[in-house]
Coordinates of C-alpha atoms in Angstrom, one line a residue:
Chain A
M1477 CA 26.4 10.0 25.9
K1478 CA 26.9 6.4 26.8
Y1479 CA 25.6 7.1 30.3
L1480 CA 22.4 8.9 29.0
L1481 CA 20.3 5.8 28.3
P1482 CA 20.9 3.9 31.6
L1483 CA 20.4 7.2 33.5
L1484 CA 17.1 7.8 31.8
I1485 CA 15.9 4.3 32.3
L1486 CA 16.7 4.7 36.0
I1487 CA 14.7 7.9 36.1
S1488 CA 11.8 6.3 34.5
L1489 CA 11.9 3.2 36.8
N1490 CA 11.9 5.5 39.8
S1491 CA 9.1 7.6 38.5
E1492 CA 5.8 7.0 40.3
A1493 CA 3.8 8.3 37.3
K1494 CA 2.5 6.2 34.6
V1495 CA 5.0 5.4 31.9
E1496 CA 3.8 5.3 28.4
S1497 CA 5.9 3.8 25.6
E1498 CA 5.5 3.8 21.9
L1499 CA 7.3 2.1 19.0
S1500 CA 6.8 3.2 15.5
G1501 CA 8.6 3.3 12.2
N1502 CA 8.6 3.0 8.5
L1503 CA 10.3 1.0 5.8
E1504 CA 10.7 2.2 2.2
V1505 CA 12.2 0.7 -1.0
Q1506 CA 12.9 2.8 -4.1
G1507 CA 14.1 1.9 -7.6
R1508 CA 14.9 4.4 -10.3
H1509 CA 16.4 4.4 -13.8
A1510 CA 18.5 7.5 -14.5
W1511 CA 19.6 9.0 -17.8
N1512 CA 22.7 11.2 -17.4
N1513 CA 22.8 14.8 -18.6
P1514 CA 25.0 14.8 -21.7
E1515 CA 26.9 17.8 -20.4
A1516 CA 27.7 15.9 -17.2
K1517 CA 30.7 14.4 -19.0
D1518 CA 32.2 18.0 -18.9
V1519 CA 32.5 17.6 -15.2
F1520 CA 33.8 14.0 -15.3
Q1521 CA 30.5 12.2 -14.8
N1522 CA 31.1 9.7 -17.6
W1523 CA 28.0 7.5 -17.7
D1524 CA 24.9 7.3 -19.8
E1525 CA 22.2 5.3 -18.0
A1526 CA 22.1 3.6 -14.6
D1527 CA 19.8 2.0 -12.1
F1528 CA 19.7 3.1 -8.5
Y1529 CA 18.1 1.1 -5.7
L1530 CA 17.5 2.4 -2.2
A1531 CA 16.1 0.8 1.0
Y1532 CA 15.8 2.8 4.1
G1533 CA 13.9 2.8 7.4
N1534 CA 13.3 4.5 10.7
L1535 CA 12.6 2.8 14.0
N1536 CA 11.3 5.4 16.5
G1537 CA 10.9 4.7 20.2
K1538 CA 9.4 6.9 22.9
L1539 CA 9.0 6.7 26.6
E1540 CA 6.9 9.3 28.4
F1541 CA 6.7 9.7 32.2
D1542 CA 5.6 12.6 34.4
N1543 CA 6.4 15.8 32.4
S1544 CA 9.3 14.2 30.5
R1545 CA 10.1 12.0 27.6
L1546 CA 12.9 10.1 26.1
E1547 CA 12.9 9.6 22.3
A1548 CA 15.2 7.8 20.0
N1549 CA 15.3 7.1 16.3
W1550 CA 17.4 4.6 14.4
F1551 CA 17.8 5.3 10.7
A1552 CA 19.4 2.8 8.3
R1553 CA 19.7 2.8 4.6
R1554 CA 21.4 0.8 1.8
S1555 CA 21.9 2.3 -1.6
H1556 CA 22.9 0.1 -4.5
S1557 CA 24.1 1.1 -7.9
N1558 CA 26.9 0.7 -10.5
L1559 CA 27.4 4.4 -10.1
Y1560 CA 29.3 3.7 -6.9
K1561 CA 32.1 2.0 -8.8
N1562 CA 33.4 5.4 -9.9
D1563 CA 31.9 7.3 -7.0
Y1564 CA 29.7 9.4 -9.4
L1565 CA 28.1 12.4 -7.8
A1566 CA 24.5 11.6 -8.9
T1567 CA 24.3 9.1 -6.0
R1568 CA 24.5 12.1 -3.6
I1569 CA 21.5 13.7 -5.2
Y1570 CA 19.5 10.4 -5.0
N1571 CA 20.5 10.0 -1.4
F1572 CA 19.9 13.5 -0.3
P1573 CA 20.1 14.4 2.6
N1574 CA 23.5 12.7 2.7
S1575 CA 24.3 13.6 6.3
L1576 CA 21.8 12.4 8.8
V1577 CA 23.3 14.4 11.6
A1578 CA 23.7 18.1 11.1
R1579 CA 25.7 19.0 14.2
N1580 CA 27.6 15.9 15.2
L1581 CA 29.5 15.4 18.4
F1582 CA 28.8 11.8 19.4
K1583 CA 29.1 10.0 16.0
L1584 CA 26.7 7.1 16.8
E1585 CA 26.8 6.1 13.2
Y1586 CA 28.2 3.5 10.8
K1587 CA 29.0 4.2 7.2
D1588 CA 30.5 1.9 4.6
Q1589 CA 30.8 2.6 0.9
D1590 CA 32.0 -0.1 -1.4
R1591 CA 32.0 -0.4 -5.2
N1592 CA 28.3 -1.5 -5.3
G1593 CA 26.7 0.8 -2.8
L1594 CA 26.6 2.6 0.5
T1595 CA 25.4 1.3 3.8
E1596 CA 24.5 3.6 6.7
S1597 CA 23.2 3.2 10.1
V1598 CA 22.8 6.1 12.5
L1599 CA 21.1 6.9 15.8
N1600 CA 20.0 10.3 14.5
K1601 CA 17.7 11.1 17.5
V1602 CA 18.3 10.2 21.1
F1603 CA 17.3 12.8 23.7
Y1604 CA 15.7 13.5 27.0
E1605 CA 13.2 16.3 27.3
W1606 CA 11.6 17.7 30.4
D1607 CA 8.8 20.2 30.7
Y1608 CA 8.6 22.4 33.8
K1609 CA 5.9 25.1 33.9
E1610 CA 6.6 27.4 31.0
H1611 CA 10.0 25.9 30.3
R1612 CA 11.2 22.9 28.3
I1613 CA 14.8 21.5 28.5
A1614 CA 16.2 18.8 26.2
F1615 CA 19.6 17.3 25.8
G1616 CA 21.1 14.6 23.6
R1617 CA 20.7 14.3 19.8
M1618 CA 17.6 16.1 18.8
Y1619 CA 15.8 17.3 15.7
V1620 CA 15.8 21.1 15.4
N1621 CA 13.1 21.6 12.8
Y1622 CA 11.4 24.9 12.2
G1623 CA 10.8 27.3 9.3
I1624 CA 8.0 27.6 6.7
G1625 CA 10.1 27.0 3.6
E1626 CA 9.5 23.6 1.9
I1627 CA 12.0 24.1 -0.9
F1628 CA 14.3 26.6 0.6
N1629 CA 14.4 27.3 4.3
P1630 CA 17.5 29.4 5.1
I1631 CA 16.6 30.4 8.7
N1632 CA 17.1 26.8 9.8
P1633 CA 20.7 25.6 9.2
F1634 CA 20.0 22.3 11.1
N1635 CA 17.6 20.6 8.8
Q1636 CA 17.7 20.6 5.0
P1637 CA 14.3 21.0 3.4
T1638 CA 13.2 17.8 1.7
G1639 CA 10.5 19.3 -0.5
L1640 CA 12.3 18.3 -3.7
T1641 CA 13.9 15.1 -2.7
S1642 CA 12.6 11.5 -3.0
I1643 CA 13.5 10.7 0.7
Q1644 CA 10.8 12.3 2.8
Q1645 CA 10.7 10.3 6.0
V1646 CA 13.9 11.8 7.4
A1647 CA 15.1 14.5 9.7
Q1648 CA 18.6 15.4 10.7
G1649 CA 19.7 15.3 14.3
S1650 CA 21.9 17.8 16.2
D1651 CA 23.9 17.2 19.3
G1652 CA 23.7 19.4 22.3
L1653 CA 21.2 21.1 24.6
S1654 CA 18.1 23.1 24.1
F1655 CA 16.1 25.3 26.4
T1656 CA 12.6 26.6 25.4
Y1657 CA 10.8 29.4 27.2
F1658 CA 7.1 29.7 26.5
A1659 CA 7.0 33.4 27.5
N1660 CA 3.2 33.8 26.9
D1661 CA 0.6 32.8 24.3
K1662 CA 2.3 34.9 21.7
H1663 CA 6.0 34.5 22.3
T1664 CA 8.2 31.4 22.5
I1665 CA 12.0 31.5 22.6
H1666 CA 14.3 28.5 21.9
F1667 CA 18.0 28.5 22.9
Y1668 CA 20.4 25.9 21.6
A1669 CA 23.9 25.0 22.5
L1670 CA 25.1 22.5 19.9
G1671 CA 28.5 21.1 18.8
D1672 CA 30.0 19.7 15.7
K1673 CA 33.1 17.8 14.9
N1674 CA 34.6 17.1 11.6
T1675 CA 32.7 14.0 10.5
E1676 CA 35.8 12.5 8.9
N1677 CA 38.1 12.9 11.8
Y1678 CA 36.8 12.8 15.4
Q1679 CA 40.2 13.9 16.8
N1680 CA 39.5 17.5 15.6
K1681 CA 38.2 20.1 17.9
F1682 CA 34.5 20.8 17.7
T1683 CA 32.8 23.9 16.5
K1684 CA 30.1 25.4 18.7
T1685 CA 26.7 26.6 17.9
L1686 CA 24.9 29.1 20.2
W1687 CA 21.6 29.8 18.7
V1688 CA 18.4 31.7 19.6
H1689 CA 15.2 31.1 17.7
G1690 CA 12.1 33.1 18.6
E1691 CA 8.5 32.8 17.5
Y1692 CA 6.3 35.9 18.0
E1693 CA 2.7 36.4 17.1
V1694 CA 2.3 40.1 16.4
S1695 CA -1.4 39.8 15.6
D1696 CA -3.8 37.1 14.5
K1697 CA -2.6 37.6 11.0
L1698 CA 1.1 38.4 11.4
Q1699 CA 3.8 36.1 12.8
I1700 CA 7.5 36.6 13.0
N1701 CA 10.4 34.3 13.7
Y1702 CA 13.9 35.6 14.5
V1703 CA 17.2 33.7 14.6
L1704 CA 20.5 34.9 16.0
G1705 CA 23.7 33.3 16.9
E1706 CA 27.0 31.7 16.1
D1707 CA 27.0 28.5 14.0
Q1708 CA 29.8 26.8 12.2
R1709 CA 32.2 29.6 12.8
R1710 CA 29.9 32.3 11.3
A1711 CA 27.7 34.8 13.1
K1712 CA 24.2 34.5 11.7
A1713 CA 21.1 36.6 12.0
G1714 CA 17.8 36.6 10.3
G1715 CA 14.1 36.1 10.5
Q1716 CA 10.8 35.0 8.9
V1717 CA 7.6 36.9 8.5
S1718 CA 4.3 35.2 7.6
Y1719 CA 1.1 37.0 7.0
Q1720 CA -2.4 35.3 6.7
G1721 CA -4.3 37.1 4.0
E1722 CA -7.9 36.5 3.3
E1723 CA -7.3 33.7 0.9
A1724 CA -3.6 32.9 1.1
M1725 CA -0.5 33.1 3.2
Y1726 CA 2.4 35.3 2.3
F1727 CA 5.8 34.7 3.8
G1728 CA 9.5 35.7 3.6
Q1729 CA 12.8 34.8 5.2
L1730 CA 16.2 36.5 5.3
L1731 CA 19.4 35.2 6.7
Y1732 CA 22.8 37.0 6.9
Q1733 CA 26.0 35.1 7.6
T1734 CA 29.3 36.8 8.3
A1735 CA 32.6 35.5 7.0
Y1736 CA 34.3 32.9 9.2
L1737 CA 35.0 34.4 12.6
D1738 CA 38.4 32.7 12.8
N1739 CA 39.8 34.6 9.8
K1740 CA 39.9 31.6 7.5
A1741 CA 39.4 32.7 3.9
S1742 CA 35.7 33.2 3.3
S1743 CA 33.1 35.7 2.4
N1744 CA 29.8 36.8 4.0
L1745 CA 26.6 35.1 2.7
W1746 CA 23.0 36.2 2.2
D1747 CA 19.9 34.1 1.7
A1748 CA 16.4 35.3 1.0
L1749 CA 13.0 33.6 0.4
L1750 CA 9.6 34.9 -0.6
G1751 CA 6.6 32.7 -0.7
Y1752 CA 2.9 32.4 -1.3
D1753 CA 0.7 29.5 -0.2
R1754 CA -2.9 29.0 -1.1
Q1755 CA -5.6 26.3 -1.1
L1756 CA -7.4 26.8 -4.3
S1757 CA -10.2 24.4 -3.7
S1758 CA -10.8 21.4 -1.5
K1759 CA -8.5 19.4 -3.8
W1760 CA -6.1 21.9 -5.3
H1761 CA -3.2 23.5 -3.4
M1762 CA -0.5 25.7 -4.7
R1763 CA 2.8 27.1 -3.3
F1764 CA 5.2 29.5 -4.8
E1765 CA 8.7 30.0 -3.4
G1766 CA 11.2 32.4 -4.8
G1767 CA 14.7 32.8 -3.4
Y1768 CA 18.2 34.0 -3.5
Q1769 CA 21.3 32.4 -2.1
K1770 CA 24.6 34.2 -2.5
R1771 CA 27.2 32.1 -4.2
N1772 CA 29.8 30.9 -1.8
E1773 CA 33.0 31.1 -3.7
Y1774 CA 34.7 28.9 -1.2
A1775 CA 32.2 26.0 -1.2
A1776 CA 32.1 23.1 -3.6
L1777 CA 30.4 24.1 -6.9
G1778 CA 29.3 27.4 -5.2
F1779 CA 26.6 26.0 -3.0
G1780 CA 28.2 23.4 -0.7
S1781 CA 25.9 20.7 0.4
R1782 CA 22.6 22.5 -0.5
F1783 CA 20.2 20.7 -2.7
L1784 CA 19.5 23.7 -4.9
P1785 CA 22.5 24.6 -7.1
T1786 CA 21.0 28.0 -8.1
E1787 CA 21.6 31.6 -7.1
Y1788 CA 18.2 33.0 -7.9
F1789 CA 15.2 30.6 -8.2
A1790 CA 11.5 30.6 -8.6
A1791 CA 9.5 27.4 -7.8
L1792 CA 5.9 26.6 -8.2
A1793 CA 4.3 23.5 -6.7
L1794 CA 0.8 22.3 -7.5
V1795 CA -0.9 19.5 -5.6
D1796 CA -4.1 17.9 -6.7
E1797 CA -5.9 15.3 -4.5
I1798 CA -7.7 13.7 -7.4
H1799 CA -9.0 10.8 -5.3
P1800 CA -8.8 9.8 -1.6
L1801 CA -6.3 7.3 -2.9
V1802 CA -4.2 9.4 -5.2
K1803 CA -2.3 12.7 -4.9
L1804 CA -0.5 14.3 -7.8
T1805 CA 2.2 16.8 -7.3
G1806 CA 4.0 18.8 -10.0
T1807 CA 6.9 21.2 -9.1
F1808 CA 8.7 23.5 -11.5
I1809 CA 12.0 25.2 -10.4
N1810 CA 13.6 27.8 -12.6
D1811 CA 17.1 29.3 -12.1
I1812 CA 16.2 32.9 -13.1
K1813 CA 19.8 33.7 -13.9
S1814 CA 20.9 30.7 -16.0
G1815 CA 17.5 29.8 -17.4
F1816 CA 17.8 26.2 -16.2
T1817 CA 14.4 24.7 -15.4
Y1818 CA 13.8 21.5 -13.5
F1819 CA 10.5 19.6 -13.3
I1820 CA 9.5 17.1 -10.6
A1821 CA 6.3 15.0 -11.0
K1822 CA 5.1 12.7 -8.3
S1823 CA 2.0 10.6 -7.8
T1824 CA 1.3 9.0 -4.4
F1825 CA -1.1 6.1 -4.1
S1826 CA -2.5 4.8 -0.8
L1827 CA -2.5 1.1 -1.1
G1828 CA -3.8 0.4 2.4
Q1829 CA -4.1 1.8 5.9
N1830 CA -0.3 2.0 6.2
I1831 CA 1.1 1.3 2.8
E1832 CA 1.6 3.8 0.0
A1833 CA 3.5 3.9 -3.3
D1834 CA 5.0 6.7 -5.3
I1835 CA 5.8 7.0 -9.0
F1836 CA 8.1 9.9 -9.5
G1837 CA 10.0 11.6 -12.3
Y1838 CA 12.7 14.2 -12.3
T1839 CA 13.9 16.0 -15.4
P1840 CA 15.6 19.2 -16.5
I1841 CA 13.3 20.8 -19.1
T1842 CA 15.4 23.8 -20.1
K1843 CA 19.2 23.6 -20.1
G1844 CA 20.1 27.1 -19.4
D1845 CA 23.6 28.5 -19.3
A1846 CA 25.5 26.3 -16.9
V1847 CA 28.8 28.1 -17.2
D1848 CA 28.4 29.7 -13.8
N1849 CA 26.6 26.7 -12.3
P1850 CA 28.4 23.5 -13.2
A1851 CA 26.4 21.7 -10.6
Q1852 CA 23.4 22.0 -12.9
K1853 CA 25.1 19.7 -15.4
L1854 CA 24.9 17.0 -12.8
V1855 CA 21.1 17.0 -12.8
T1856 CA 19.8 13.8 -14.4
T1857 CA 16.5 12.6 -15.7
D1858 CA 15.0 9.9 -13.5
L1859 CA 12.0 7.7 -13.4
G1860 CA 11.3 5.8 -10.3
V1861 CA 8.9 4.0 -8.0
A1862 CA 8.8 3.8 -4.2
L1863 CA 6.9 1.6 -1.8
R1864 CA 6.7 2.5 1.8
A1865 CA 5.0 1.0 4.8
F1866 CA 4.4 2.4 8.3
F1867 CA 4.0 0.6 11.6
Chain B
M1469 CA -47.0 33.3 15.3
F1470 CA -49.9 31.9 17.3
K1471 CA -50.8 29.6 14.5
N1472 CA -47.2 28.3 14.4
L1473 CA -47.1 27.8 18.2
L1474 CA -50.1 25.6 17.9
R1475 CA -48.5 23.4 15.3
K1476 CA -48.3 19.9 16.8
D1477 CA -45.1 19.1 15.0
V1478 CA -43.1 21.9 16.5
M1479 CA -44.6 21.6 20.0
F1480 CA -41.8 19.4 21.2
C1481 CA -39.2 22.0 20.1
V1482 CA -41.2 24.7 22.0
A1483 CA -41.2 22.5 25.1
L1484 CA -37.4 22.3 24.8
G1485 CA -37.3 26.1 24.9
V1486 CA -36.8 26.7 21.2
N1487 CA -38.6 29.6 19.7
A1488 CA -40.1 27.7 16.8
N1489 CA -40.9 30.8 14.9
N1490 CA -37.4 32.3 14.9
A1491 CA -34.9 30.6 12.7
D1492 CA -32.0 32.4 14.4
E1493 CA -33.1 31.0 17.8
W1494 CA -33.6 27.6 16.3
L1495 CA -30.0 27.5 15.0
K1496 CA -28.7 28.9 18.3
Y1497 CA -30.3 25.9 20.0
V1498 CA -28.8 23.5 17.5
D1499 CA -25.3 25.1 17.9
A1500 CA -25.7 25.0 21.7
Q1501 CA -26.6 21.3 21.6
I1502 CA -24.1 20.1 19.0
R1503 CA -21.2 22.5 19.5
G1504 CA -21.6 23.6 23.0
D1505 CA -19.1 26.1 24.4
R1506 CA -16.4 23.5 24.4
S1507 CA -16.0 19.8 23.7
Q1508 CA -13.6 17.0 23.7
S1509 CA -14.4 14.1 21.4
E1510 CA -13.0 10.8 20.2
M1511 CA -14.2 9.7 16.8
V1512 CA -13.6 7.1 14.1
M1513 CA -13.6 8.4 10.5
T1514 CA -14.1 6.0 7.6
I1515 CA -13.5 7.1 4.1
E1516 CA -15.2 4.8 1.6
T1517 CA -15.0 4.3 -2.1
P1518 CA -16.4 1.2 -4.0
N1519 CA -13.1 -0.7 -3.9
W1520 CA -11.4 0.7 -0.9
S1521 CA -11.9 2.1 2.6
R1522 CA -9.7 3.7 5.2
T1523 CA -10.2 4.3 8.8
L1524 CA -8.7 7.0 11.1
E1525 CA -9.1 7.5 14.8
I1526 CA -9.1 11.2 15.9
E1527 CA -9.3 13.2 19.0
S1528 CA -10.7 16.7 18.7
D1529 CA -10.7 19.4 21.3
V1530 CA -12.7 22.6 20.6
E1531 CA -13.2 25.8 22.6
G1532 CA -15.6 28.3 21.2
K1533 CA -15.1 29.3 17.6
S1534 CA -11.5 30.4 17.9
Q1535 CA -9.5 27.4 19.3
A1536 CA -9.3 23.8 18.2
L1537 CA -6.7 21.0 18.5
S1538 CA -7.0 17.7 16.7
T1539 CA -4.8 14.7 17.0
I1540 CA -4.7 11.5 14.8
N1541 CA -4.4 8.4 16.9
S1542 CA -4.3 5.8 14.1
P1543 CA -3.4 4.6 11.6
A1544 CA 0.4 4.3 12.1
K1545 CA 1.1 6.4 9.0
E1546 CA -0.5 9.5 10.4
K1547 CA -0.3 8.7 14.1
G1548 CA 0.5 11.7 16.3
I1549 CA -0.1 14.4 13.6
R1550 CA -1.7 17.3 15.3
T1551 CA -3.4 20.5 14.0
L1552 CA -3.8 23.5 16.2
R1553 CA -6.0 26.4 15.2
I1554 CA -6.1 29.7 17.1
D1555 CA -8.2 32.3 15.4
N1556 CA -6.8 32.7 11.9
N1557 CA -3.6 30.8 12.6
M1558 CA -3.1 27.1 12.0
W1559 CA -0.2 24.9 12.6
N1560 CA 0.4 21.2 11.7
Y1561 CA 2.8 19.3 13.9
F1562 CA 4.5 16.1 12.8
P1563 CA 5.9 14.6 16.0
K1564 CA 8.1 11.9 14.3
L1565 CA 10.1 14.7 12.5
K1566 CA 9.5 17.2 15.4
R1567 CA 8.3 19.6 12.7
K1568 CA 5.8 22.3 13.3
V1569 CA 4.6 24.1 10.2
A1570 CA 2.4 27.2 10.0
V1571 CA -0.2 26.6 7.3
S1572 CA -2.3 29.0 5.4
S1573 CA -5.8 29.6 6.8
S1574 CA -7.0 29.0 3.3
M1575 CA -6.2 25.3 4.2
L1576 CA -9.5 25.3 6.1
L1577 CA -10.9 24.7 2.6
A1578 CA -8.8 21.6 2.1
S1579 CA -10.0 18.1 2.3
W1580 CA -9.1 16.6 5.7
M1581 CA -6.8 13.6 5.1
G1582 CA -8.4 12.8 1.7
S1583 CA -11.9 12.6 3.2
D1584 CA -15.1 14.4 2.2
F1585 CA -14.8 16.6 5.3
T1586 CA -12.7 19.7 5.2
N1587 CA -10.3 21.1 7.8
D1588 CA -13.1 23.6 8.6
D1589 CA -15.4 20.8 9.5
I1590 CA -12.9 19.1 11.8
L1591 CA -11.5 22.3 13.4
K1592 CA -15.0 23.9 13.6
A1593 CA -13.8 27.3 12.5
S1594 CA -17.2 28.5 11.4
S1595 CA -20.5 28.6 13.4
M1596 CA -23.8 28.1 11.8
S1597 CA -25.6 30.3 14.3
E1598 CA -23.0 33.2 14.2
D1599 CA -21.8 33.2 10.6
Y1600 CA -25.1 32.8 8.7
H1601 CA -28.4 34.6 8.3
H1602 CA -31.3 32.1 8.8
K1603 CA -34.7 31.9 7.2
F1604 CA -37.5 29.3 7.4
M1605 CA -38.4 27.7 4.1
P1606 CA -41.5 25.6 3.5
D1607 CA -41.4 22.3 5.3
E1608 CA -40.3 19.3 3.2
T1609 CA -41.0 15.6 3.4
L1610 CA -38.1 13.3 2.6
N1611 CA -38.6 9.5 2.6
G1612 CA -41.9 10.0 4.4
V1613 CA -40.4 12.1 7.1
K1614 CA -41.4 15.8 7.5
Y1615 CA -38.6 18.2 8.1
R1616 CA -38.5 21.9 9.1
V1617 CA -36.2 23.5 6.5
I1618 CA -34.0 26.5 7.3
E1619 CA -32.0 28.3 4.7
N1620 CA -28.7 29.7 6.0
K1621 CA -26.9 32.3 3.9
S1622 CA -23.5 33.5 4.9
K1623 CA -23.1 37.0 6.4
S1624 CA -21.1 39.4 4.3
D1625 CA -18.2 39.6 6.8
A1626 CA -18.2 35.9 7.7
K1627 CA -15.1 33.9 6.7
V1628 CA -16.9 30.7 5.6
M1629 CA -16.4 28.5 2.6
W1630 CA -20.1 27.7 1.9
P1631 CA -22.3 30.7 0.9
K1632 CA -25.5 28.7 1.4
I1633 CA -26.3 25.8 3.6
V1634 CA -29.8 24.3 4.0
T1635 CA -30.7 22.6 7.2
Y1636 CA -33.3 19.9 7.4
A1637 CA -34.3 19.7 11.1
S1638 CA -36.4 17.1 12.8
T1639 CA -39.7 18.4 14.2
Q1640 CA -39.4 15.9 17.0
D1641 CA -36.2 17.0 18.6
C1642 CA -35.3 20.2 16.6
L1643 CA -31.9 18.8 15.7
P1644 CA -30.8 18.7 12.1
R1645 CA -30.8 15.4 10.1
F1646 CA -29.3 16.9 6.9
Y1647 CA -27.2 19.8 5.9
K1648 CA -27.0 20.5 2.2
Y1649 CA -24.0 22.7 1.1
Y1650 CA -24.3 24.9 -1.9
D1651 CA -21.4 26.7 -3.8
K1652 CA -21.4 30.3 -5.2
E1653 CA -23.3 29.1 -8.3
N1654 CA -26.0 27.8 -6.0
K1655 CA -25.1 24.2 -7.0
L1656 CA -25.5 21.5 -4.4
K1657 CA -22.0 20.2 -3.6
R1658 CA -22.4 17.8 -0.7
T1659 CA -24.8 16.5 1.9
L1660 CA -24.1 15.8 5.6
S1661 CA -26.5 13.5 7.3
F1662 CA -26.9 12.9 11.1
D1663 CA -28.2 9.8 12.8
D1664 CA -28.4 8.1 16.1
I1665 CA -29.0 11.0 18.5
K1666 CA -27.7 10.3 22.0
T1667 CA -27.3 12.5 25.1
F1668 CA -23.9 13.5 26.4
D1669 CA -23.5 15.8 29.4
G1670 CA -27.1 17.0 28.8
H1671 CA -26.4 17.7 25.1
K1672 CA -28.4 15.9 22.4
F1673 CA -25.8 14.9 19.9
P1674 CA -25.8 12.8 16.7
V1675 CA -23.1 10.2 17.0
S1676 CA -23.2 9.2 13.3
W1677 CA -22.3 11.7 10.6
V1678 CA -22.1 10.8 6.9
M1679 CA -20.8 13.2 4.3
K1680 CA -21.5 12.5 0.6
P1681 CA -20.2 14.6 -2.2
E1682 CA -22.7 15.3 -4.9
D1683 CA -20.3 14.9 -7.8
D1684 CA -19.4 11.3 -7.0
N1685 CA -22.2 9.2 -5.5
T1686 CA -19.8 6.2 -5.0
K1687 CA -17.9 8.0 -2.3
K1688 CA -18.7 8.9 1.3
T1689 CA -17.0 9.6 4.6
S1690 CA -18.5 8.6 7.9
I1691 CA -17.7 9.8 11.4
L1692 CA -18.7 7.7 14.3
Y1693 CA -18.3 9.5 17.7
K1694 CA -17.1 7.1 20.3
N1695 CA -17.4 9.7 23.0
I1696 CA -17.9 13.4 23.4
K1697 CA -17.7 15.5 26.6
F1698 CA -19.2 19.0 26.8
N1699 CA -18.4 19.8 30.5
V1700 CA -14.7 19.5 30.0
K1701 CA -12.4 22.2 31.3
F1702 CA -9.2 22.6 29.4
K1703 CA -6.0 23.8 31.0
S1704 CA -5.1 27.4 30.3
D1705 CA -2.3 26.3 27.9
H1706 CA -4.2 23.5 26.2
F1707 CA -4.5 25.4 22.9
S1708 CA -0.9 26.5 22.9
Q1709 CA 2.4 25.9 21.0
K1710 CA 3.7 24.2 24.1
N1711 CA 0.9 21.7 24.2
L1712 CA 1.0 21.2 20.4
T1713 CA 4.6 20.1 20.5
D1714 CA 4.7 18.1 23.8
K1715 CA 4.2 14.8 22.1

């Protein structure tokens, strides 16, 4: 990896074509006050109220020459709260996604947690991409970002959906190679060969990912995506179907994962998603997503690192652009099995060409039976503000 | 018919080859001038409210009724966001996150970036001449200027968001100066006005567009075309997933 950048600079210097460069980024600060769920003390989260502050930013660079491009993104964030003194779990919800690199071979990151907060700095994108006729080849650390689900997007294991989180300007990188074949107007196939090491110990062997993702347009109304491969020691297969109705789009996803291929104790897993998306008027938009994720008995709290600690869920998001300056979003998520319901309200204000502010609130509105889902006891009530600038 | 042909005020249109007695032909002429078969344009959009305004720079490529690609060039917040439409299918591409998202075709209804224009306006999914029935109405005089008035009612099988649009066309150059958009209840919802007609590649084209919603007279969105080319030839893969994601 250390030879990649000089090599690419050499290529670009030797290129006779015009070289275009671009530098862009964003900076965001957030502050929130959180009230703990009284039941969180059952799972050793012994605090009542706390403040949580977060600053993060992206610096994105791009060089384009001939039919190729080099892109890099540096992501840094500092989280600050008394909650870090006892390493309470709520900080992981406020900082989601916690990992900025989904499939990590090259590290390229710095992470330091102390009693007051967490500092992270990571080069979460640095890749070279080359287009040749109907082919595209990329290598390095790249974003693998596809799938229609905004709250739950099981067919893509390489990027966590951020539809419910307060950190929006982020994507997770993955290390390896990709090859895309644009077969025709209707069919595109992406092949990925990625690798991952245990992020805590880089002496470990890496696990490989060999992945195919295809996009096929069956008709002008029906599109399918399919995925197949081996990833993190499981064989996985699934797909996505989306249908453009007269007034709305209907979509669904299914992903099946086998137990670990190396015989380590594990079970198979199923994920499913059904969705409906409709623009109700020029200002109102609604989206419904309902899903199922099979409980993983071998993962922490049943769902590992996923944001949604629910087995069956139904979510409804409504967006109202009440003014060119102001957008309101309300999202309800219900765990059908336990009865737990969570509400997220957000208002986004444009303060200038490149500055915007959010006021956001997160709260559980029905408790439900959390016996089977102790992670739901960790869900706090928060009220916060965010200010972000783009350049 | 003979009487109409002799009308002085429509003689210029007749000279241009417009059949001044046939509203369908008139609108075909307007579509041919303003839409063309394909176009590539650069525009500046300004969204204005009494206390605030916002400017976006956009590139828009259109081929026929079925293919369009728009790219936002500024401000930094939205720079690089692209929208591709092929027939009923639409995708948004966010290059900073390398994320391509299929969006519901009902999003054609949605306000484009908080403006008074919709995705349908920007991506030119509907065609006035093909999707509407046309009928002349009595001429009207607005601010001392006489306009030929054409009522456009949507065809039953057309996928359009406005059931009725009324065109106010200049009798001098036959091009529209106003479009008034009505909802299902026949209530006027917004007015688009054209100004500053210039010629590009042989097409007469209004470079200044202003959209005003009727429910809030303090707001408006203006588009100023910096350039538009009609004789452009797009590569065969221009309106494709590959081209959408190559930035």
